[in-house]
Amino acid sequence: MVLGTGVMAAVPTHPKFGFPVYTNQPSGKQLAGQHVPALTPALTPEEARKKFVLPPGFEMRLFASEPEVVNPVAMTWDERGRLWVVELYEYPLGAKPGEKGRDRIKILEDTDGDGRVDSVKVFLDGMSLATGVLVANGGVFVGQAPHLYWVEDTDGDDVADKKTIVQTGFGMEDRHELLNGFTWGPDGRMYMTHGVFTVTRAVNPDQPAEPVLLTAGVARYRPESRQMEIYSEGTSNPWGVDFDARGNAFVSACVIDHLFHLAPGGLYARQAGQPPYPYAYELLPSIVDHRHHMAAYAGITIYQGDQYPAEYRGMALQGNIHDNAIHQDRLTVAGSTFKAGFVQDFVRANDGWFMPVSTQVGPDGVVWIMDWYDRYPCYQNANADPAGVDRERGRIWRVVHVGDQPGKALSPNPAGMDLGKAGTAQLVGMLKHPNVWQRRMAQRVLGGRKDVAAQKEAMVSMLAAGPGEDARLAALWTLFSTGLADDAVLDAAARSDLPSVRAWAARFTGERNEASEATVARLTRLAGDDDITVSTAVATALRQFTSGALTVNTPPKHDLETTAAAITGILEVLLAKTRDTQDRDFPFLLWMAVEPLVIRDPELTAGWLAESASKSLPLSGRLAYKTMRRFCDARDPKTLEKAVELVGALDASSPLMVPVLTGLIDGQRGKAQIPSKEAQAKVSRLLNHSDKEIASRAQQLGSLWGDAAALKASLARVVDDSAPEADRIAAIRSARQSRSDELRRALLQVSRGGAPDPVRLEAVRALGEVGVEETGQQLLSGWAAMTPSVRRAVAELCTTRWQWRWQLFGAVEKGAVKRGDLPPTVIRTLVGTKEQA
């Protein structure tokens, strides 16, 4: 779960353009100060309640506590307003092999309206490391890595009868960071999160396909097609996701900055590692302007209830388990994204056992807090204590607003509410409700109604007239999630007077992924919109067409050439906006849409760039820079020639010259290729340019190409079996600074080949510096042919990175590596790895 963090690491920025760039962040180590246990004994629920400090006019109310709930880690509601809670008793090690797990899901209900639970039912037990739950139409989704289950109660007795694995492959490397935070999004899909030290390769076991890779961030699941998709990548260990009134996604994070606005297709600053997609060339930052003393966050709510004073609407609330508090931030619009500023501590427990792992708005319009309640914030520290993780406590709290009426009665569940029994027309009317819980629940229940189409006109009328923006958006979201958002609906939304509705018209057009005439006309209209949020939504939609980025297992319904022809005009409208905009996200998301087209025909792209520059058409240097980076990363001599020829085609005083040269330099670093002498001459002409910045970059490129020739010669010596041993070792030491793919391939060839042991050992040592995630597995694949000394070096190397440790551990479990071949120090490390798992 979220309990546990590493060391903050700053994200460097590009020296010319200022945006954050890819870097492998150190994973860090335990911080003793923030990981010590609570220094006071556990309090009874009543004692704990008295110590809370809240803003004036608010009170903390206890809904449930031990023994009604123990070790609560996830919660959600059904349409009757009953609270479903996952008890994570087996955290962190999981049940012992052959033993029944003790994790379970309970249904908690207050049947008499006094504010305290009086009905507790066990829906499902026997689980191990369950961390997610979400009630759906006809069943319940349950997350228990490595599986996502669809669980059904077939006879209506509130006890699970049938479990089906609908996805598998969720990572379990770090038990702080398992799949979690299940919630319904505005589009009617299920969203979930997991952390950066856990790797998921999700597949539907009934429909084998290429796994969906998530290394950190937010994924979503389509129940109707049983498909997993990536929504956005990055942050650290997000534990839950929530959406504001306009459907923007937010997560809280640990160690690094604590609050992120996540756009679909965005890649964000990370605590460690790099995102799987290599061609963005930057990472988007957080939205905070401050940091707190303690920094381990869990759960997030963008308050949209109807019980608090109006000034609380739209506030971001995040639980901080190391500070035993709930912090409140104000979200301020900043173009297509936001800035977050600290307002106050919404809740301060004054109790070191208070661990708020989830905050959500309930059917009563108040914030509910799930309290893990433990002396330790991290299991690594708890494991060193004979008492270990607390197995006896857990609380569910409600923060109610009473104003000047202390003790004012407020039922957790409005009397007689059961949206499952409401008529379809009544549910459509519920989309106007001032509390977000009712709107979201009505949308979900409507998704299971066979007669929902009869209410289409009512929702179309609500989309046009409200009342209010919340109702209009709820109507559009429900029309889409129920399959009723046809071209006429989306065209009406595209003409709305509300930018938020127009933006979702664009988003949903992309989700349909159909390059029809109606689609092109609608997106062309929206591309010219003056509102930057609409422009950003169009860029997001275009990415659906060019790469199918959010539909990993679903091929586009049209080929890339047809798509390019259809959307070229739309792209040119959007590209024209990038030169002058100061918006943070729009150029990034537009590049993500453009990138597949850029590399599809480099000659066409280079020609278009040159023509644009000659006609002084607006184009941002940021995108020109990325285009050159992408050309270099094609690792194709012809494409590199086109890139260098573009330098010659540009006027020497073109504003694109510096970003184009900079992109070539950064794209060639460590992996330079040598273009033809004719192409190099086009850069040489700039060595004496009057602009010192241009002249300097031309000189850097010349040096890189000279270094590339030397590197090529060094790599040839590395793999030359006829070369003297000393020469090969010297060549490895000389070439290791390049950190290039070519160097890694040469080092792997040598380490697994028949070279003398000193050469092979030098190659293994070099791979310790320049290796990537798969290097450990690649080395281990040659284990059988290795001498004892090389095996020892490879085994010791594999203990230096967590990914490689797991690869070695897996090889030992499968018998590919014999335990007797490993040094004692390596065995101790692997035993520790197993215990941590």
Tab-separated table of N, CA and C in Angstrom, residues 480-608:
chain	number	residue	atom	x	y	z
A	480	PHE	N	-22.513	9.366	-23.125
A	480	PHE	CA	-21.380	8.622	-23.690
A	480	PHE	C	-21.259	7.245	-23.048
A	481	SER	N	-21.307	7.167	-21.726
A	481	SER	CA	-21.073	5.891	-21.047
A	481	SER	C	-22.190	4.892	-21.295
A	482	THR	N	-23.373	5.366	-21.714
A	482	THR	CA	-24.470	4.453	-22.052
A	482	THR	C	-24.554	4.183	-23.549
A	483	GLY	N	-23.594	4.682	-24.320
A	483	GLY	CA	-23.554	4.411	-25.755
A	483	GLY	C	-24.492	5.253	-26.583
A	484	LEU	N	-24.975	6.369	-26.016
A	484	LEU	CA	-25.965	7.203	-26.714
A	484	LEU	C	-25.374	8.484	-27.300
A	485	ALA	N	-24.070	8.692	-27.161
A	485	ALA	CA	-23.452	9.930	-27.659
A	485	ALA	C	-23.080	9.754	-29.127
A	486	ASP	N	-24.071	9.897	-30.003
A	486	ASP	CA	-23.827	9.774	-31.435
A	486	ASP	C	-23.325	11.109	-31.991
A	487	ASP	N	-23.177	11.184	-33.325
A	487	ASP	CA	-22.650	12.410	-33.931
A	487	ASP	C	-23.511	13.624	-33.606
A	488	ALA	N	-24.819	13.460	-33.594
A	488	ALA	CA	-25.701	14.591	-33.310
A	488	ALA	C	-25.472	15.114	-31.900
A	489	VAL	N	-25.311	14.210	-30.940
A	489	VAL	CA	-25.054	14.624	-29.556
A	489	VAL	C	-23.719	15.337	-29.457
A	490	LEU	N	-22.694	14.776	-30.070
A	490	LEU	CA	-21.368	15.387	-29.981
A	490	LEU	C	-21.312	16.713	-30.736
A	491	ASP	N	-22.022	16.826	-31.831
A	491	ASP	CA	-22.079	18.114	-32.538
A	491	ASP	C	-22.747	19.170	-31.674
A	492	ALA	N	-23.818	18.793	-30.987
A	492	ALA	CA	-24.489	19.739	-30.092
A	492	ALA	C	-23.552	20.153	-28.970
A	493	ALA	N	-22.803	19.191	-28.414
A	493	ALA	CA	-21.850	19.506	-27.353
A	493	ALA	C	-20.740	20.413	-27.865
A	494	ALA	N	-20.310	20.208	-29.114
A	494	ALA	CA	-19.240	21.025	-29.686
A	494	ALA	C	-19.677	22.476	-29.881
A	495	ARG	N	-20.991	22.716	-29.935
A	495	ARG	CA	-21.499	24.089	-30.096
A	495	ARG	C	-21.897	24.712	-28.766
A	496	SER	N	-21.635	24.046	-27.670
A	496	SER	CA	-22.038	24.529	-26.354
A	496	SER	C	-21.355	25.849	-26.009
A	497	ASP	N	-22.009	26.626	-25.153
A	497	ASP	CA	-21.390	27.860	-24.675
A	497	ASP	C	-20.407	27.596	-23.543
A	498	LEU	N	-20.319	26.354	-23.058
A	498	LEU	CA	-19.401	26.006	-21.971
A	498	LEU	C	-18.136	25.358	-22.539
A	499	PRO	N	-16.953	25.921	-22.258
A	499	PRO	CA	-15.714	25.301	-22.739
A	499	PRO	C	-15.550	23.860	-22.254
A	500	SER	N	-15.995	23.573	-21.031
A	500	SER	CA	-15.847	22.216	-20.504
A	500	SER	C	-16.643	21.219	-21.335
A	501	VAL	N	-17.824	21.579	-21.769
A	501	VAL	CA	-18.638	20.689	-22.601
A	501	VAL	C	-18.002	20.537	-23.979
A	502	ARG	N	-17.501	21.649	-24.550
A	502	ARG	CA	-16.847	21.558	-25.859
A	502	ARG	C	-15.601	20.664	-25.778
A	503	ALA	N	-14.859	20.775	-24.679
A	503	ALA	CA	-13.662	19.948	-24.518
A	503	ALA	C	-14.022	18.471	-24.478
A	504	TRP	N	-15.105	18.135	-23.770
A	504	TRP	CA	-15.493	16.724	-23.710
A	504	TRP	C	-16.085	16.246	-25.035
A	505	ALA	N	-16.646	17.146	-25.813
A	505	ALA	CA	-17.067	16.771	-27.163
A	505	ALA	C	-15.862	16.301	-27.974
A	506	ALA	N	-14.745	17.008	-27.810
A	506	ALA	CA	-13.516	16.602	-28.499
A	506	ALA	C	-12.985	15.285	-27.940
A	507	ARG	N	-12.928	15.175	-26.616
A	507	ARG	CA	-12.407	13.960	-25.977
A	507	ARG	C	-13.198	12.730	-26.413
A	508	PHE	N	-14.507	12.823	-26.384
A	508	PHE	CA	-15.337	11.677	-26.742
A	508	PHE	C	-15.264	11.369	-28.237
A	509	THR	N	-15.018	12.382	-29.047
A	509	THR	CA	-14.800	12.132	-30.469
A	509	THR	C	-13.557	11.266	-30.657
A	510	GLY	N	-12.521	11.570	-29.898
A	510	GLY	CA	-11.320	10.739	-29.954
A	510	GLY	C	-11.561	9.342	-29.429
A	511	GLU	N	-12.358	9.224	-28.384
A	511	GLU	CA	-12.628	7.908	-27.801
A	511	GLU	C	-13.341	7.004	-28.806
A	512	ARG	N	-14.176	7.578	-29.645
A	512	ARG	CA	-14.883	6.764	-30.642
A	512	ARG	C	-13.934	6.286	-31.740
A	513	ASN	N	-12.850	7.034	-31.978
A	513	ASN	CA	-11.774	6.586	-32.873
A	513	ASN	C	-12.278	6.233	-34.268
A	514	GLU	N	-13.108	7.115	-34.823
A	514	GLU	CA	-13.632	6.916	-36.169
A	514	GLU	C	-13.353	8.174	-36.997
A	515	ALA	N	-12.509	8.053	-38.008
A	515	ALA	CA	-12.127	9.214	-38.820
A	515	ALA	C	-13.150	9.456	-39.922
A	516	SER	N	-14.385	9.712	-39.533
A	516	SER	CA	-15.450	9.979	-40.499
A	516	SER	C	-15.462	11.459	-40.864
A	517	GLU	N	-16.270	11.812	-41.860
A	517	GLU	CA	-16.386	13.221	-42.244
A	517	GLU	C	-16.934	14.048	-41.089
A	518	ALA	N	-17.902	13.498	-40.345
A	518	ALA	CA	-18.470	14.220	-39.204
A	518	ALA	C	-17.415	14.451	-38.134
A	519	THR	N	-16.580	13.452	-37.921
A	519	THR	CA	-15.503	13.581	-36.936
A	519	THR	C	-14.542	14.691	-37.330
A	520	VAL	N	-14.090	14.666	-38.584
A	520	VAL	CA	-13.120	15.665	-39.045
A	520	VAL	C	-13.724	17.063	-38.977
A	521	ALA	N	-14.960	17.206	-39.367
A	521	ALA	CA	-15.607	18.517	-39.327
A	521	ALA	C	-15.712	19.021	-37.891
A	522	ARG	N	-16.071	18.127	-36.975
A	522	ARG	CA	-16.230	18.539	-35.575
A	522	ARG	C	-14.892	18.954	-34.966
A	523	LEU	N	-13.856	18.144	-35.194
A	523	LEU	CA	-12.559	18.466	-34.622
A	523	LEU	C	-11.935	19.697	-35.283
A	524	THR	N	-12.216	19.904	-36.567
A	524	THR	CA	-11.731	21.124	-37.229
A	524	THR	C	-12.348	22.349	-36.578
A	525	ARG	N	-13.630	22.285	-36.313
A	525	ARG	CA	-14.312	23.397	-35.647
A	525	ARG	C	-13.714	23.641	-34.262
A	526	LEU	N	-13.515	22.563	-33.511
A	526	LEU	CA	-13.021	22.699	-32.144
A	526	LEU	C	-11.551	23.094	-32.102
A	527	ALA	N	-10.777	22.734	-33.137
A	527	ALA	CA	-9.362	23.104	-33.164
A	527	ALA	C	-9.196	24.622	-33.196
A	528	GLY	N	-10.156	25.309	-33.791
A	528	GLY	CA	-10.074	26.761	-33.852
A	528	GLY	C	-10.619	27.458	-32.622
A	529	ASP	N	-11.035	26.711	-31.630
A	529	ASP	CA	-11.609	27.285	-30.411
A	529	ASP	C	-10.576	28.147	-29.700
A	530	ASP	N	-11.019	29.261	-29.120
A	530	ASP	CA	-10.104	30.166	-28.421
A	530	ASP	C	-9.707	29.668	-27.041
A	531	ASP	N	-10.466	28.711	-26.493
A	531	ASP	CA	-10.176	28.227	-25.145
A	531	ASP	C	-9.096	27.143	-25.199
A	532	ILE	N	-8.031	27.312	-24.402
A	532	ILE	CA	-6.897	26.395	-24.465
A	532	ILE	C	-7.281	25.001	-23.989
A	533	THR	N	-8.265	24.873	-23.097
A	533	THR	CA	-8.669	23.540	-22.656
A	533	THR	C	-9.314	22.766	-23.798
A	534	VAL	N	-9.994	23.465	-24.686
A	534	VAL	CA	-10.587	22.803	-25.844
A	534	VAL	C	-9.490	22.391	-26.825
A	535	SER	N	-8.526	23.273	-27.070
A	535	SER	CA	-7.400	22.922	-27.949
A	535	SER	C	-6.672	21.693	-27.430
A	536	THR	N	-6.467	21.640	-26.128
A	536	THR	CA	-5.774	20.502	-25.524
A	536	THR	C	-6.586	19.229	-25.691
A	537	ALA	N	-7.908	19.336	-25.552
A	537	ALA	CA	-8.770	18.168	-25.735
A	537	ALA	C	-8.726	17.667	-27.172
A	538	VAL	N	-8.633	18.575	-28.130
A	538	VAL	CA	-8.525	18.165	-29.539
A	538	VAL	C	-7.205	17.434	-29.761
A	539	ALA	N	-6.123	17.942	-29.162
A	539	ALA	CA	-4.829	17.257	-29.282
A	539	ALA	C	-4.922	15.849	-28.708
A	540	THR	N	-5.603	15.708	-27.578
A	540	THR	CA	-5.798	14.392	-26.969
A	540	THR	C	-6.577	13.481	-27.903
A	541	ALA	N	-7.609	14.021	-28.535
A	541	ALA	CA	-8.418	13.222	-29.461
A	541	ALA	C	-7.587	12.771	-30.658
A	542	LEU	N	-6.762	13.653	-31.192
A	542	LEU	CA	-5.966	13.299	-32.366
A	542	LEU	C	-4.975	12.187	-32.041
A	543	ARG	N	-4.497	12.161	-30.822
A	543	ARG	CA	-3.585	11.086	-30.449
A	543	ARG	C	-4.273	9.727	-30.527
A	544	GLN	N	-5.559	9.702	-30.245
A	544	GLN	CA	-6.298	8.456	-30.388
A	544	GLN	C	-6.226	7.941	-31.832
A	545	PHE	N	-6.300	8.864	-32.784
A	545	PHE	CA	-6.293	8.471	-34.191
A	545	PHE	C	-4.901	8.085	-34.679
A	546	THR	N	-3.885	8.796	-34.212
A	546	THR	CA	-2.549	8.571	-34.757
A	546	THR	C	-1.830	7.409	-34.112
A	547	SER	N	-2.139	7.099	-32.844
A	547	SER	CA	-1.381	6.045	-32.181
A	547	SER	C	-2.234	5.054	-31.424
A	548	GLY	N	-3.527	5.344	-31.232
A	548	GLY	CA	-4.340	4.473	-30.399
A	548	GLY	C	-3.769	4.371	-29.003
A	549	ALA	N	-3.185	5.482	-28.511
A	549	ALA	CA	-2.395	5.438	-27.284
A	549	ALA	C	-3.170	4.954	-26.082
A	550	LEU	N	-4.445	5.278	-26.015
A	550	LEU	CA	-5.227	4.861	-24.866
A	550	LEU	C	-5.998	3.574	-25.140
A	551	THR	N	-5.833	3.019	-26.321
A	551	THR	CA	-6.528	1.774	-26.652
A	551	THR	C	-5.485	0.764	-27.114
A	552	VAL	N	-4.667	0.337	-26.170
A	552	VAL	CA	-3.486	-0.443	-26.499
A	552	VAL	C	-3.825	-1.731	-27.231
A	553	ASN	N	-4.877	-2.409	-26.805
A	553	ASN	CA	-5.222	-3.688	-27.422
A	553	ASN	C	-6.209	-3.559	-28.575
A	554	THR	N	-6.569	-2.329	-28.930
A	554	THR	CA	-7.537	-2.112	-30.002
A	554	THR	C	-6.860	-1.399	-31.166
A	555	PRO	N	-6.621	-2.064	-32.273
A	555	PRO	CA	-6.007	-1.389	-33.428
A	555	PRO	C	-6.903	-0.262	-33.925
A	556	PRO	N	-6.310	0.810	-34.437
A	556	PRO	CA	-7.126	1.881	-35.014
A	556	PRO	C	-8.056	1.335	-36.098
A	557	LYS	N	-9.199	1.981	-36.268
A	557	LYS	CA	-10.172	1.521	-37.256
A	557	LYS	C	-9.810	1.990	-38.656
A	558	HIS	N	-8.622	2.561	-38.805
A	558	HIS	CA	-8.212	3.109	-40.096
A	558	HIS	C	-6.697	3.151	-40.093
A	559	ASP	N	-6.058	3.114	-41.279
A	559	ASP	CA	-4.604	3.105	-41.312
A	559	ASP	C	-4.068	4.515	-41.126
A	560	LEU	N	-2.762	4.568	-40.807
A	560	LEU	CA	-2.138	5.844	-40.459
A	560	LEU	C	-2.124	6.805	-41.637
A	561	GLU	N	-1.959	6.290	-42.845
A	561	GLU	CA	-1.922	7.168	-44.018
A	561	GLU	C	-3.266	7.852	-44.224
A	562	THR	N	-4.352	7.073	-44.092
A	562	THR	CA	-5.690	7.660	-44.214
A	562	THR	C	-5.936	8.675	-43.118
A	563	THR	N	-5.518	8.323	-41.906
A	563	THR	CA	-5.683	9.234	-40.770
A	563	THR	C	-4.931	10.537	-41.011
A	564	ALA	N	-3.677	10.418	-41.455
A	564	ALA	CA	-2.862	11.614	-41.673
A	564	ALA	C	-3.519	12.552	-42.675
A	565	ALA	N	-4.043	11.980	-43.744
A	565	ALA	CA	-4.693	12.811	-44.758
A	565	ALA	C	-5.920	13.514	-44.187
A	566	ALA	N	-6.642	12.807	-43.305
A	566	ALA	CA	-7.886	13.358	-42.771
A	566	ALA	C	-7.645	14.471	-41.759
A	567	ILE	N	-6.566	14.343	-40.979
A	567	ILE	CA	-6.408	15.271	-39.854
A	567	ILE	C	-5.303	16.294	-40.055
A	568	THR	N	-4.670	16.318	-41.235
A	568	THR	CA	-3.575	17.266	-41.458
A	568	THR	C	-4.019	18.707	-41.214
A	569	GLY	N	-5.186	19.065	-41.737
A	569	GLY	CA	-5.676	20.433	-41.539
A	569	GLY	C	-5.900	20.758	-40.078
A	570	ILE	N	-6.409	19.797	-39.317
A	570	ILE	CA	-6.633	20.016	-37.882
A	570	ILE	C	-5.297	20.226	-37.175
A	571	LEU	N	-4.316	19.395	-37.511
A	571	LEU	CA	-3.005	19.520	-36.885
A	571	LEU	C	-2.366	20.875	-37.171
A	572	GLU	N	-2.504	21.340	-38.410
A	572	GLU	CA	-1.889	22.621	-38.749
A	572	GLU	C	-2.509	23.759	-37.950
A	573	VAL	N	-3.818	23.687	-37.704
A	573	VAL	CA	-4.460	24.708	-36.869
A	573	VAL	C	-3.884	24.683	-35.463
A	574	LEU	N	-3.723	23.479	-34.914
A	574	LEU	CA	-3.194	23.372	-33.558
A	574	LEU	C	-1.715	23.739	-33.498
A	575	LEU	N	-0.932	23.296	-34.492
A	575	LEU	CA	0.490	23.635	-34.500
A	575	LEU	C	0.712	25.135	-34.552
A	576	ALA	N	-0.189	25.835	-35.237
A	576	ALA	CA	-0.065	27.285	-35.334
A	576	ALA	C	-0.222	27.953	-33.973
A	577	LYS	N	-0.843	27.244	-33.024
A	577	LYS	CA	-1.050	27.831	-31.691
A	577	LYS	C	0.138	27.609	-30.756
A	578	THR	N	1.070	26.729	-31.144
A	578	THR	CA	2.131	26.365	-30.213
A	578	THR	C	3.238	27.398	-30.109
A	579	ARG	N	3.369	28.241	-31.120
A	579	ARG	CA	4.511	29.161	-31.121
A	579	ARG	C	4.401	30.192	-30.010
A	580	ASP	N	3.218	30.705	-29.793
A	580	ASP	CA	3.061	31.811	-28.855
A	580	ASP	C	2.476	31.399	-27.503
A	581	THR	N	1.946	30.191	-27.414
A	581	THR	CA	1.300	29.812	-26.163
A	581	THR	C	2.326	29.596	-25.049
A	582	GLN	N	1.933	29.954	-23.850
A	582	GLN	CA	2.743	29.693	-22.660
A	582	GLN	C	2.167	28.522	-21.872
A	583	ASP	N	1.160	27.870	-22.448
A	583	ASP	CA	0.509	26.785	-21.733
A	583	ASP	C	1.477	25.627	-21.521
A	584	ARG	N	1.376	24.994	-20.353
A	584	ARG	CA	2.300	23.929	-20.011
A	584	ARG	C	2.012	22.627	-20.746
A	585	ASP	N	0.746	22.216	-20.784
A	585	ASP	CA	0.403	20.873	-21.254
A	585	ASP	C	0.099	20.787	-22.744
A	586	PHE	N	-0.453	21.844	-23.331
A	586	PHE	CA	-0.922	21.767	-24.710
A	586	PHE	C	0.170	21.350	-25.701
A	587	PRO	N	1.366	21.987	-25.702
A	587	PRO	CA	2.392	21.551	-26.665
A	587	PRO	C	2.837	20.110	-26.432
A	588	PHE	N	2.883	19.686	-25.174
A	588	PHE	CA	3.278	18.316	-24.865
A	588	PHE	C	2.290	17.320	-25.470
A	589	LEU	N	1.003	17.519	-25.217
A	589	LEU	CA	-0.005	16.579	-25.687
A	589	LEU	C	-0.149	16.625	-27.206
A	590	LEU	N	0.069	17.791	-27.794
A	590	LEU	CA	0.039	17.866	-29.256
A	590	LEU	C	1.202	17.078	-29.855
A	591	TRP	N	2.376	17.191	-29.247
A	591	TRP	CA	3.510	16.407	-29.739
A	591	TRP	C	3.195	14.910	-29.665
A	592	MET	N	2.560	14.475	-28.610
A	592	MET	CA	2.234	13.055	-28.473
A	592	MET	C	1.313	12.595	-29.609
A	593	ALA	N	0.500	13.500	-30.121
A	593	ALA	CA	-0.355	13.172	-31.265
A	593	ALA	C	0.426	13.216	-32.579
A	594	VAL	N	1.375	14.142	-32.677
A	594	VAL	CA	2.101	14.358	-33.927
A	594	VAL	C	3.197	13.322	-34.143
A	595	GLU	N	3.805	12.853	-33.069
A	595	GLU	CA	5.010	12.012	-33.167
A	595	GLU	C	4.878	10.830	-34.129
A	596	PRO	N	3.792	10.054	-34.101
A	596	PRO	CA	3.707	8.940	-35.055
A	596	PRO	C	3.735	9.387	-36.508
A	597	LEU	N	3.189	10.576	-36.783
A	597	LEU	CA	3.192	11.087	-38.155
A	597	LEU	C	4.561	11.630	-38.537
A	598	VAL	N	5.267	12.209	-37.571
A	598	VAL	CA	6.600	12.755	-37.820
A	598	VAL	C	7.529	11.685	-38.361
A	599	ILE	N	7.487	10.512	-37.736
A	599	ILE	CA	8.439	9.475	-38.109
A	599	ILE	C	7.911	8.582	-39.224
A	600	ARG	N	6.617	8.684	-39.539
A	600	ARG	CA	6.054	7.868	-40.614
A	600	ARG	C	6.693	8.213	-41.949
A	601	ASP	N	6.951	9.497	-42.193
A	601	ASP	CA	7.566	9.926	-43.452
A	601	ASP	C	8.515	11.078	-43.141
A	602	PRO	N	9.745	10.784	-42.705
A	602	PRO	CA	10.685	11.844	-42.325
A	602	PRO	C	10.944	12.853	-43.442
A	603	GLU	N	10.964	12.388	-44.691
A	603	GLU	CA	11.220	13.310	-45.811
A	603	GLU	C	10.098	14.341	-45.913
A	604	LEU	N	8.860	13.878	-45.796
A	604	LEU	CA	7.722	14.785	-45.845
A	604	LEU	C	7.757	15.756	-44.674
A	605	THR	N	8.099	15.246	-43.491
A	605	THR	CA	8.154	16.092	-42.298
A	605	THR	C	9.224	17.158	-42.443
A	606	ALA	N	10.420	16.747	-42.880
A	606	ALA	CA	11.511	17.708	-43.040
A	606	ALA	C	11.145	18.774	-44.068
A	607	GLY	N	10.514	18.346	-45.149
A	607	GLY	CA	10.103	19.317	-46.159
A	607	GLY	C	9.073	20.292	-45.628
A	608	TRP	N	8.128	19.779	-44.847
A	608	TRP	CA	7.104	20.651	-44.278
A	608	TRP	C	7.723	21.652	-43.311
